[in-house]
Tab-separated table of C-alpha atoms and ligand atoms in Angstrom:
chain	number	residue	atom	x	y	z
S	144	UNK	CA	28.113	-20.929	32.554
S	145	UNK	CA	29.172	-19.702	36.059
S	146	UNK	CA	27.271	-17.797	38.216
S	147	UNK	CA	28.802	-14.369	37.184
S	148	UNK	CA	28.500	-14.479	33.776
S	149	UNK	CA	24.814	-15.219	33.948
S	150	UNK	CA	24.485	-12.576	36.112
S	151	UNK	CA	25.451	-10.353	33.917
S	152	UNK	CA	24.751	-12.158	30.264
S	153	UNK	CA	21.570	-12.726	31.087
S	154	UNK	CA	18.556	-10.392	31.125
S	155	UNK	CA	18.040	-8.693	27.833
S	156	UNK	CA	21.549	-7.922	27.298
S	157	UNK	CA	22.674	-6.617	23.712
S	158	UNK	CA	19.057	-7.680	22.825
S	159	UNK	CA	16.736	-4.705	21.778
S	160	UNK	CA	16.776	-3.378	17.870
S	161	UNK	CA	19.619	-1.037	18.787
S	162	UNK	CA	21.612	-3.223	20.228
S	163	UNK	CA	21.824	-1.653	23.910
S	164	UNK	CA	24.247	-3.529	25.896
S	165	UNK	CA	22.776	-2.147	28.912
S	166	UNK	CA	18.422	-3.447	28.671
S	167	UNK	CA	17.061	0.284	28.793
S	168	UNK	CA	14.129	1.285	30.795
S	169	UNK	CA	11.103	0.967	28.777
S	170	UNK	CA	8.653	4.161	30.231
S	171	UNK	CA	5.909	3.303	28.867
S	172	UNK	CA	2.283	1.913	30.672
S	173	UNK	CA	0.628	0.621	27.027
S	174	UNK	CA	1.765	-1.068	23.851
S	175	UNK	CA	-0.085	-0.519	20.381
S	176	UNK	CA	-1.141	-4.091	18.870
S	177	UNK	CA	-1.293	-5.106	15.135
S	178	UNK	CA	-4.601	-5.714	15.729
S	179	UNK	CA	-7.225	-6.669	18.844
S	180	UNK	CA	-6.273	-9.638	20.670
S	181	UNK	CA	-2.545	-9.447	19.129
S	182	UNK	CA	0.881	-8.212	20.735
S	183	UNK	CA	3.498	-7.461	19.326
S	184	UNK	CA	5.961	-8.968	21.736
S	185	UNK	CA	3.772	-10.437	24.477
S	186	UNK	CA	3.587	-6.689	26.066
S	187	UNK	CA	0.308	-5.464	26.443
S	188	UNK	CA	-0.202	-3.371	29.922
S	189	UNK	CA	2.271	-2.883	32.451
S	190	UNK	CA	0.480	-4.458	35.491
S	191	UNK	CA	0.692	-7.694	33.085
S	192	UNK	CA	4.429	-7.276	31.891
S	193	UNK	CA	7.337	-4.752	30.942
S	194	UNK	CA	10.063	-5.721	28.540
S	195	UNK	CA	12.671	-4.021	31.901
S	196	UNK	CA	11.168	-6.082	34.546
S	197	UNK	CA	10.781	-9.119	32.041
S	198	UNK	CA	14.819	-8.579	31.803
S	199	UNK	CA	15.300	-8.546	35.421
S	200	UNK	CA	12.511	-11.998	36.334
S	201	UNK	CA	14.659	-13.959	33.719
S	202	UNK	CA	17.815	-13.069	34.984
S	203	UNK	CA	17.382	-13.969	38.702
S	204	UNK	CA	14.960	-17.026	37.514
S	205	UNK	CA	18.884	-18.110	35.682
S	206	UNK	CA	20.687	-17.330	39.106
S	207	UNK	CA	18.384	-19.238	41.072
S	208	UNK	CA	18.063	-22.167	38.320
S	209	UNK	CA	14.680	-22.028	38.147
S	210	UNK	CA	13.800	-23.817	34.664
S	211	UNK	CA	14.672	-22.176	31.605
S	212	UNK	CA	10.723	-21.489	30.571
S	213	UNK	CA	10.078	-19.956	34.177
S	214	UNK	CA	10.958	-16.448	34.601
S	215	UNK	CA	10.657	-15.060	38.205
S	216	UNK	CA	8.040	-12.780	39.282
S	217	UNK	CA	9.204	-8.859	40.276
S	218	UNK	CA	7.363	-7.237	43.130
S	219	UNK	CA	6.852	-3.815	43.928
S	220	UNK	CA	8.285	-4.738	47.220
S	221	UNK	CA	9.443	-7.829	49.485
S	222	UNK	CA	6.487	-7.229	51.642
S	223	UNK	CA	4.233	-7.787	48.096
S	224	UNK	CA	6.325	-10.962	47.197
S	225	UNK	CA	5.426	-12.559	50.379
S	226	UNK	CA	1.649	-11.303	50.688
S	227	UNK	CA	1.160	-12.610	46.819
S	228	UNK	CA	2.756	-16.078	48.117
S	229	UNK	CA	-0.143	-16.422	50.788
S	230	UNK	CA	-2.430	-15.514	48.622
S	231	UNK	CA	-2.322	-18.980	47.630
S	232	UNK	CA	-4.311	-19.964	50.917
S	233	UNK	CA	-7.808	-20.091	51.924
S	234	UNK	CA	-9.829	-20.100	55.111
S	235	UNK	CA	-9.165	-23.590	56.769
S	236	UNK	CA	-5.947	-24.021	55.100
S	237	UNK	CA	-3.118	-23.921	57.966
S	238	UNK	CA	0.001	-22.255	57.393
S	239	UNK	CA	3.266	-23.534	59.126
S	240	UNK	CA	5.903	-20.786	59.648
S	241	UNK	CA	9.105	-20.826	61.006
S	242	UNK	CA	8.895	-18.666	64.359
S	243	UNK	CA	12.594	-16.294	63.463
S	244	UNK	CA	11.249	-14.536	60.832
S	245	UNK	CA	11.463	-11.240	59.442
S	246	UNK	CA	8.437	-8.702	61.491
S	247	UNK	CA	6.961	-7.947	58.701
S	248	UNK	CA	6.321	-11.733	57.723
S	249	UNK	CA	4.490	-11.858	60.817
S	250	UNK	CA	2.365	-8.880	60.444
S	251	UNK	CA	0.738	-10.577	57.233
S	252	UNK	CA	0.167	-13.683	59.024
S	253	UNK	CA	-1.156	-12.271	61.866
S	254	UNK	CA	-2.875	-9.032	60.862
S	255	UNK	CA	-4.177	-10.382	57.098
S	256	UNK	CA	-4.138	-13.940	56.953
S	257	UNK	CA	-5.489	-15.117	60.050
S	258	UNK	CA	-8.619	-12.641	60.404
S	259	UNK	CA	-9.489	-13.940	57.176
S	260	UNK	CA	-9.430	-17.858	58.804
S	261	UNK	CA	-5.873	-18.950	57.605
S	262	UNK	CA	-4.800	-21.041	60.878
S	263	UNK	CA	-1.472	-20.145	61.451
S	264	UNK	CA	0.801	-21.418	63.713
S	265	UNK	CA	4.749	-21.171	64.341
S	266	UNK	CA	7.526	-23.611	65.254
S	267	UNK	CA	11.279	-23.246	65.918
S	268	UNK	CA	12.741	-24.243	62.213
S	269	UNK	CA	16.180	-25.373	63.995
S	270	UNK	CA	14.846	-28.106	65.381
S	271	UNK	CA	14.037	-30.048	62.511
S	272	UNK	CA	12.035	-32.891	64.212
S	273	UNK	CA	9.739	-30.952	65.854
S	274	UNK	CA	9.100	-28.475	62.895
S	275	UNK	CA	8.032	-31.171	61.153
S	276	UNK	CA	5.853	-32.982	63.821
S	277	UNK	CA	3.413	-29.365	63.661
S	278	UNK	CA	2.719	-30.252	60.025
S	279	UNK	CA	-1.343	-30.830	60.236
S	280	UNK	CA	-3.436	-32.716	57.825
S	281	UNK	CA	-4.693	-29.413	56.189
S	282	UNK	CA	-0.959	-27.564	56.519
S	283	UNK	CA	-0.645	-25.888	52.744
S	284	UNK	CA	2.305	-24.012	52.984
S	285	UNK	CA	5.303	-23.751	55.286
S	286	UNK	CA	7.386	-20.380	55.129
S	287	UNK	CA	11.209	-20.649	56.607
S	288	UNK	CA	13.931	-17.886	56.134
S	289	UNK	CA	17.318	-18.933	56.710
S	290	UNK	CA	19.578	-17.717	57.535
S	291	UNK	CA	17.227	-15.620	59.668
S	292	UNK	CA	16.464	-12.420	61.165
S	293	UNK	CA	18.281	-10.957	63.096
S	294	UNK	CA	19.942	-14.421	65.078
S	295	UNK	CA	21.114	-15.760	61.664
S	296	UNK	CA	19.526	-19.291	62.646
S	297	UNK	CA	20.368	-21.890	59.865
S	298	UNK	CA	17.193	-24.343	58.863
S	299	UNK	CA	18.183	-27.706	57.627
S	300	UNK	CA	15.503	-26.830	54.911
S	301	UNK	CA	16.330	-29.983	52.146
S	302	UNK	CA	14.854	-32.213	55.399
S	303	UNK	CA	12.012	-29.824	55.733
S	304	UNK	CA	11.343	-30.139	51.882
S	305	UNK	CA	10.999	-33.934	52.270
S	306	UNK	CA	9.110	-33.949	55.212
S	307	UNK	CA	6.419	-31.368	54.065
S	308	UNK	CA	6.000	-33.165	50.271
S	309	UNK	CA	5.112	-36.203	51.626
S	310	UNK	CA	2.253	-34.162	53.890
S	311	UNK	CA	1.359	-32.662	50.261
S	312	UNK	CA	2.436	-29.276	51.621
S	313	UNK	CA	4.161	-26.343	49.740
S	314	UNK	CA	7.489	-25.163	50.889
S	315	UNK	CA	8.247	-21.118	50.641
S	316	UNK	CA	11.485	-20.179	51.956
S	317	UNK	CA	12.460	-16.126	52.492
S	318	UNK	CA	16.013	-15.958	50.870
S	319	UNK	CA	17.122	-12.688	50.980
S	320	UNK	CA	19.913	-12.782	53.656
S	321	UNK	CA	21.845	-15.959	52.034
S	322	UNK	CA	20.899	-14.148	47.575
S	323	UNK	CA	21.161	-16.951	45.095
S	324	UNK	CA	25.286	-16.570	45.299
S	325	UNK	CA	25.376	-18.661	48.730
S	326	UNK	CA	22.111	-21.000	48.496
S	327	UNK	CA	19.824	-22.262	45.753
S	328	UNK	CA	16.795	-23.712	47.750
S	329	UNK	CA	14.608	-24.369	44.160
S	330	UNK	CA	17.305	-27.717	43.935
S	331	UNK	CA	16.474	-28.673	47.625
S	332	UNK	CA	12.934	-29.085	46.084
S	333	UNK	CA	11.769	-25.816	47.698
S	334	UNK	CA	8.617	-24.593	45.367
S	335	UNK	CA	8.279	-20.798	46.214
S	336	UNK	CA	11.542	-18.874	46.246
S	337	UNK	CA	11.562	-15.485	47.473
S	338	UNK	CA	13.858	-12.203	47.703
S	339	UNK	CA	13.388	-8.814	49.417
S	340	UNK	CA	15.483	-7.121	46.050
S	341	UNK	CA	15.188	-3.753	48.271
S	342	UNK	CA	18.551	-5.807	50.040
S	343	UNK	CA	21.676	-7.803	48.559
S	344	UNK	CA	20.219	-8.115	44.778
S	345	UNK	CA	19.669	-4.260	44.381
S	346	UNK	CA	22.656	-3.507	46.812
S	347	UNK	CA	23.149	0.014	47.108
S	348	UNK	CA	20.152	1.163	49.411
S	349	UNK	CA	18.574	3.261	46.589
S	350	UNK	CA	15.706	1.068	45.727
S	351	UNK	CA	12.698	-1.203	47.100
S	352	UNK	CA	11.241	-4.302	45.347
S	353	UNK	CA	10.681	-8.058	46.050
S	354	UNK	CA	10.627	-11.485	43.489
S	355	UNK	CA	9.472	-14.968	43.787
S	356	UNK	CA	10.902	-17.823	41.962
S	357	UNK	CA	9.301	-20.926	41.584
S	358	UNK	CA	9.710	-24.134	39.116
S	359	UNK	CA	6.477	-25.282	38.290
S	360	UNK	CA	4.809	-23.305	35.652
S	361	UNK	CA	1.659	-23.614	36.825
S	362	UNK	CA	2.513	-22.265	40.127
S	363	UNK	CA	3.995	-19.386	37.597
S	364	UNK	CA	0.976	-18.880	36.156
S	365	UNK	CA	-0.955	-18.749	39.577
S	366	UNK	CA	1.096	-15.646	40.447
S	367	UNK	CA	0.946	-14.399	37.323
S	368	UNK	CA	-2.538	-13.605	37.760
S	369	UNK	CA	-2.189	-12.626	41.234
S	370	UNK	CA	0.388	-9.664	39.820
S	371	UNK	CA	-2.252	-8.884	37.166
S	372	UNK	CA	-5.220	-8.610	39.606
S	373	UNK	CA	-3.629	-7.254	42.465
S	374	UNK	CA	-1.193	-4.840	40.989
S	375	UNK	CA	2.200	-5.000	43.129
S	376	UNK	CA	4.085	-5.434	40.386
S	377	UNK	CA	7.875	-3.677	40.447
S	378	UNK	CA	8.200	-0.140	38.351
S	379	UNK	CA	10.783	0.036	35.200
S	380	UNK	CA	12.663	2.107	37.039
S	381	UNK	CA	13.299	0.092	40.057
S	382	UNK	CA	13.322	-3.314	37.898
S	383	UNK	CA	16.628	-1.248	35.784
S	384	UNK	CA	18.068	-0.549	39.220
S	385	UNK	CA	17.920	-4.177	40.550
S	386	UNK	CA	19.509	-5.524	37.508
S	387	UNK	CA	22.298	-3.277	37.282
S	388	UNK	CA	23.051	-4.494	41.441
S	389	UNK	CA	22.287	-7.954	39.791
S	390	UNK	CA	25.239	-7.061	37.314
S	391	UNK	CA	27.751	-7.130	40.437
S	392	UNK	CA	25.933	-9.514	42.891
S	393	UNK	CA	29.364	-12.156	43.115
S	394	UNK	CA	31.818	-9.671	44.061
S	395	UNK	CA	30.103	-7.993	46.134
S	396	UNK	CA	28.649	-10.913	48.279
S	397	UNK	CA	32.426	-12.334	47.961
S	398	UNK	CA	33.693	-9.092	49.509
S	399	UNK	CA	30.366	-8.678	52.071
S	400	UNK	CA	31.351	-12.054	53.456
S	401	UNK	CA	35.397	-11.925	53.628
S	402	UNK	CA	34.475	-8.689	55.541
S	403	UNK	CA	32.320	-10.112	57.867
S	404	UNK	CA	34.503	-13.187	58.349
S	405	UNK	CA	36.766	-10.760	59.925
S	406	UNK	CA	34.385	-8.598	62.135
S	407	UNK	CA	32.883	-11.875	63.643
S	408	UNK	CA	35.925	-12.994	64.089
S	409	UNK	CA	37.740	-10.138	65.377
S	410	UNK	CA	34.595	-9.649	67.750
S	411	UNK	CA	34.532	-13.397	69.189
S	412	UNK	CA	38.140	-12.509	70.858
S	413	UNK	CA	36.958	-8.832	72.424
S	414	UNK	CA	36.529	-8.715	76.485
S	415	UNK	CA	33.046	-6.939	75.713
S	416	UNK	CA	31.424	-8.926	73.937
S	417	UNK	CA	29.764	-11.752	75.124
S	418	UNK	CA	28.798	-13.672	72.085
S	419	UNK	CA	28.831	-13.721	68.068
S	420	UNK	CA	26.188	-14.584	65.563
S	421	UNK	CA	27.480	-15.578	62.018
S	422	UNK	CA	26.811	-18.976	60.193
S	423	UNK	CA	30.308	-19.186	59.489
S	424	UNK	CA	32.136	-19.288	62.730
S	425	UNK	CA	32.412	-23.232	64.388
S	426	UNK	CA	30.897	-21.830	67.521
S	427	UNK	CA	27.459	-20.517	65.630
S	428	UNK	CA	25.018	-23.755	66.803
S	429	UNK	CA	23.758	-24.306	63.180
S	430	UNK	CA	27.777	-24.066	61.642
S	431	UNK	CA	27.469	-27.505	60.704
S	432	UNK	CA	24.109	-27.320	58.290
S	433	UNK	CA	24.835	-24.151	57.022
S	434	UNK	CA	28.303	-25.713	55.950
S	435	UNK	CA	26.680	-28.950	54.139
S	436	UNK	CA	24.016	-26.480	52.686
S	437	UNK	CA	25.043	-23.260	51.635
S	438	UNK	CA	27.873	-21.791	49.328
S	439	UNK	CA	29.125	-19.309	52.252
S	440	UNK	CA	27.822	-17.530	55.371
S	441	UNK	CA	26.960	-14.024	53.904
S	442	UNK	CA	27.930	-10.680	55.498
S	443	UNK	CA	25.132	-10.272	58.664
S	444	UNK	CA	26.675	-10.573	61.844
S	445	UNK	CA	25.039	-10.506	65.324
S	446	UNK	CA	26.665	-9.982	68.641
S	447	UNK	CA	25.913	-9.453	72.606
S	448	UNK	CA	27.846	-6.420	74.178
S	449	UNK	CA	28.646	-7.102	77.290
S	450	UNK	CA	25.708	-5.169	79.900
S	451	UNK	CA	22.527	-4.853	78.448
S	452	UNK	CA	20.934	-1.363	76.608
S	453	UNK	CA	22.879	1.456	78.168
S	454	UNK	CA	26.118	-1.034	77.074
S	455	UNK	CA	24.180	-1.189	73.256
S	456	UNK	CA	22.977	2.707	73.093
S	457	UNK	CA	26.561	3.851	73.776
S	458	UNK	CA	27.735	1.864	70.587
S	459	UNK	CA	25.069	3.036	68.634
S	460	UNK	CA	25.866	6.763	69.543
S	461	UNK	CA	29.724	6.268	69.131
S	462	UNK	CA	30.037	4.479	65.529
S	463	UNK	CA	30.287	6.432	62.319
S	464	UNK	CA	31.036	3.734	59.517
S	465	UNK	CA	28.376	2.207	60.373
S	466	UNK	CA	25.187	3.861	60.382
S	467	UNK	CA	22.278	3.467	62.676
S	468	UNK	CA	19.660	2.624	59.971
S	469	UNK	CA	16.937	-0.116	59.538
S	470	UNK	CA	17.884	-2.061	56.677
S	471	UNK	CA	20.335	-4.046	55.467
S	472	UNK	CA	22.617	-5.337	52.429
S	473	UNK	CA	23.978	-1.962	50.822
S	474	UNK	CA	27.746	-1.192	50.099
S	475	UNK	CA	27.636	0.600	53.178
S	476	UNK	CA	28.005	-0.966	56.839
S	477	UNK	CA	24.864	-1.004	58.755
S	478	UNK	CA	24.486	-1.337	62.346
S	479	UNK	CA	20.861	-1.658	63.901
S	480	UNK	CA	19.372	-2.388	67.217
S	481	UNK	CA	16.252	-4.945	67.207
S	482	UNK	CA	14.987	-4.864	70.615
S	483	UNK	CA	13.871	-1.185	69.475
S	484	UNK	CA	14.027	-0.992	66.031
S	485	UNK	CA	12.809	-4.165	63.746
S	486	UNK	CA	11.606	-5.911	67.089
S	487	UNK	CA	9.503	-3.766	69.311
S	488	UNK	CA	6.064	-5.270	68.363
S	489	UNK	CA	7.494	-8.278	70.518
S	490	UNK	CA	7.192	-7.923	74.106
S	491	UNK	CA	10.403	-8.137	76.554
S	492	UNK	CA	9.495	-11.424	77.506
S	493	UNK	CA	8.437	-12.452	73.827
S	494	UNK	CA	12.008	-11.470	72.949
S	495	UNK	CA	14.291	-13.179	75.646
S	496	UNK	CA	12.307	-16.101	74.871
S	497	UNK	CA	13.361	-16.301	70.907
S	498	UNK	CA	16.900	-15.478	72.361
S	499	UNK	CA	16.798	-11.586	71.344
S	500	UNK	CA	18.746	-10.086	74.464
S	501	UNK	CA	18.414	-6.232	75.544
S	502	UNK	CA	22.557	-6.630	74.913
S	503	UNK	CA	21.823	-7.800	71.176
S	504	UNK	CA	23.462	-5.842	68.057
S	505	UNK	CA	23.067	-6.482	64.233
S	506	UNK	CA	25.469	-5.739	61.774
S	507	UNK	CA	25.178	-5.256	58.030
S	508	UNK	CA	28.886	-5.881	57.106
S	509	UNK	CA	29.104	-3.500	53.513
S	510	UNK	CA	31.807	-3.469	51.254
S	511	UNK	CA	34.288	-0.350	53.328
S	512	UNK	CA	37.879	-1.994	54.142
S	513	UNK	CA	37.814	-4.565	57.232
S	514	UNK	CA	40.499	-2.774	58.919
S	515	UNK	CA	38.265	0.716	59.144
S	516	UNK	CA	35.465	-1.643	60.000
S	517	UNK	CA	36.908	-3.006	62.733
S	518	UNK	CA	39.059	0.306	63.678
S	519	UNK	CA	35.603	1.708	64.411
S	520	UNK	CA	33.937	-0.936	66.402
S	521	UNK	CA	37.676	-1.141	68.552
S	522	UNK	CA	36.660	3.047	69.278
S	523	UNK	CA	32.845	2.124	69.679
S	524	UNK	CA	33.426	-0.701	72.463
S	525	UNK	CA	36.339	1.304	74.116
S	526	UNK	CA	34.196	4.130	74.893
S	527	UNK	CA	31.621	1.552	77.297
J	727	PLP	C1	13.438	-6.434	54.175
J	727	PLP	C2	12.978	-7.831	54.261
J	727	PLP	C3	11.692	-8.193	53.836
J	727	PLP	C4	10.672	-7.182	53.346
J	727	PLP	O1	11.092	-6.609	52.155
J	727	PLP	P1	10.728	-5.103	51.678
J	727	PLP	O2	11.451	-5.011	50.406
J	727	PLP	O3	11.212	-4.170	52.750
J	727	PLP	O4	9.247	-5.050	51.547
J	727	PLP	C5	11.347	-9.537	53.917
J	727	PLP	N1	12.211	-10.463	54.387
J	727	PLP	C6	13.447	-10.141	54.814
J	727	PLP	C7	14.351	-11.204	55.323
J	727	PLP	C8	13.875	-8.818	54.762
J	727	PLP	O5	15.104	-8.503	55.196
């Protein structure tokens, strides 16, 4: 079947003893057993499993074509996702990640894995060559996100796949910005999958929660304990939420990316800005691997205003269908700001040098008509 009739067939649908089309929300922490040792469903404790969140892990697990037998894993947040990934290291195990990506990525690396003697280190992941040249001996893991945050840099990832099997190294790879409608990394051979749901998959800015997919059941199993010890696991509630966005994931990412088709390209042509960030336009320096590798470009968009943060404050103050907010991915437009907002734990320098300019814009391109999209970046960049 096609991708949006999984998306919404799958997933508990029509399944319980009433016959709900819709899964409901199961509220309940403990289920009563037949007798000790013995569920009656394979629910025992909600840290270890909930028949809501089960509905949601197999119906992104299908979307992602993960094997049949290998439901995802639902997090009580992205951040949780990626912190139960890493919790596959241990001291003297190196960790290779790719240097664009998303803050809070780094603040786990940096501020949890590497006091506890995780070497990290980081490498530009659009060079392929070089990425793979800093694999080491002892690298475990190596953590990409493409398309990335906020530049939108493209990673050629199947070579990365090839290059860090043969070192015997795991491949993780932050999906979130591309969702499983524009790129499938489990059939590049990537092992460890992972989504920030809080974005495209839940989709209207009302909820937060993260998954990993994988396609090795043993690797399953690893994080299945991790969720059982550790705890992060995502709420009913929020698991419902995510699978209803799930429901709608194709037309919306159709109509996220026709939209921001046309603000990249209407913005390439304006006098004020200097330059445009979005996979999908020839001039974008990665067009060409995004093109062999992915299904379509998504709806972020970067650009430079011409000037520098006086030029970018004044747009900030003067749009009002898109709102100044920090995340990304909802129905509604987004615009944000990096160099103060998702950025500022970099330094000046530390920014020009990964090519994030004091003149540098992102856009979350929702699902409001391109022409009133547009209409209000025209007024935005007429009042500089
Ligand atoms: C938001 C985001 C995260 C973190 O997810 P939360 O749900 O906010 O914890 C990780 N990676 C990317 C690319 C994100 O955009």
């Amino acid at each position: 079947m096609q991708f949006s009739t999984r998306a919404i067939h799958s997933g508990g649908i029509g399944e319980s003893q009433y016959g709900d089309v819709i899964p409901p929300i199961h509220l309940t922490s403990i289920y009563a057993f037949p007798e000790p040792g013995v569920t009656q469903a394979g629910f025992e404790y909600i840290r270890y499993g909930n028949p809501t969140r089960a509905a949601l892990e197999s119906c992104i697990a299908n979307l992602e074509n993960a094997p049949e037998d290998c439901p995802a894993l639902c997090f009580s947040s992205g951040q949780a996702a990626i912190d139960a990934a890493f919790r596959l290291l241990r001291p003297g195990d190196h960790l290779l990640v790719a240097r664009d990506v998303y803050g809070g990525t780094v603040r786990v690396t940096e501020e949890i894995l590497r006091p506890m003697g995780v070497e990290v280190s980081y490498a530009v992941a659009t060079d392929t060559e070089q990425f793979c040249a800093s694999l080491r001996p002892n690298t475990r893991m190596v953590w990409l996100e493409s398309p990335s945050n906020p530049l939108l840099t493209i990673t050629d990832i199947p070579a990365i796949v090839q290059a860090s099997h043969a070192n015997g190294t795991l491949v993780g790879v932050d999906s979130t910005f591309a969702t499983p409608f524009f790129q499938k990394p489990l059939e590049w051979g990537v092992d460890i999958v992972m989504h920030s749901t809080t974005k495209y998959l839940g989709g209207h800015s009302d909820l937060l929660g993260g998954v990993l997919v994988v396609r090795d059941l043993a690797l399953r199993k690893q994080f299945h304990e991790i969720q059982k010890i550790t705890g992060a696991v995502a709420s009913p509630f929020d698991a419902w939420l995510t699978l209803r966005g799930v429901r709608t994931l194709a037309v919306r990412m159709k109509a996220h990316e026709s939209n921001a088709f046309q603000v990249a390209q209407w913005l390439e042509q304006h006098p004020k800005v200097s330059r445009v960030y979005y996979p999908g336009l020839p001039s974008h320096p990665q067009h060409e691997v995004a093109k062999r590798t992915m299904r379509g470009y998504g709806g972020m968009v970067g650009f430079d205003v011409v000037g520098g943060e006086t030029e970018a404050r004044c747009i900030l103050k003067s749009t009002r269908v898109f709102l100044l907010a920090g995340s990304l991915g909802g129905v509604e437009s987004i615009i944000s700001y990096p160099p103060l907002m998702s950025h500022t734990a970099l330094s000046h320098e530390e920014r020009l040098e990964r090519g994030i300019r004091d003149s540098f814009l992102r856009l979350s391109v929702g699902l409001e008509d391109a022409e009133d999209q547009i209409a209000d970046l025209e007024q935005a960049l007429a009042n500089l």
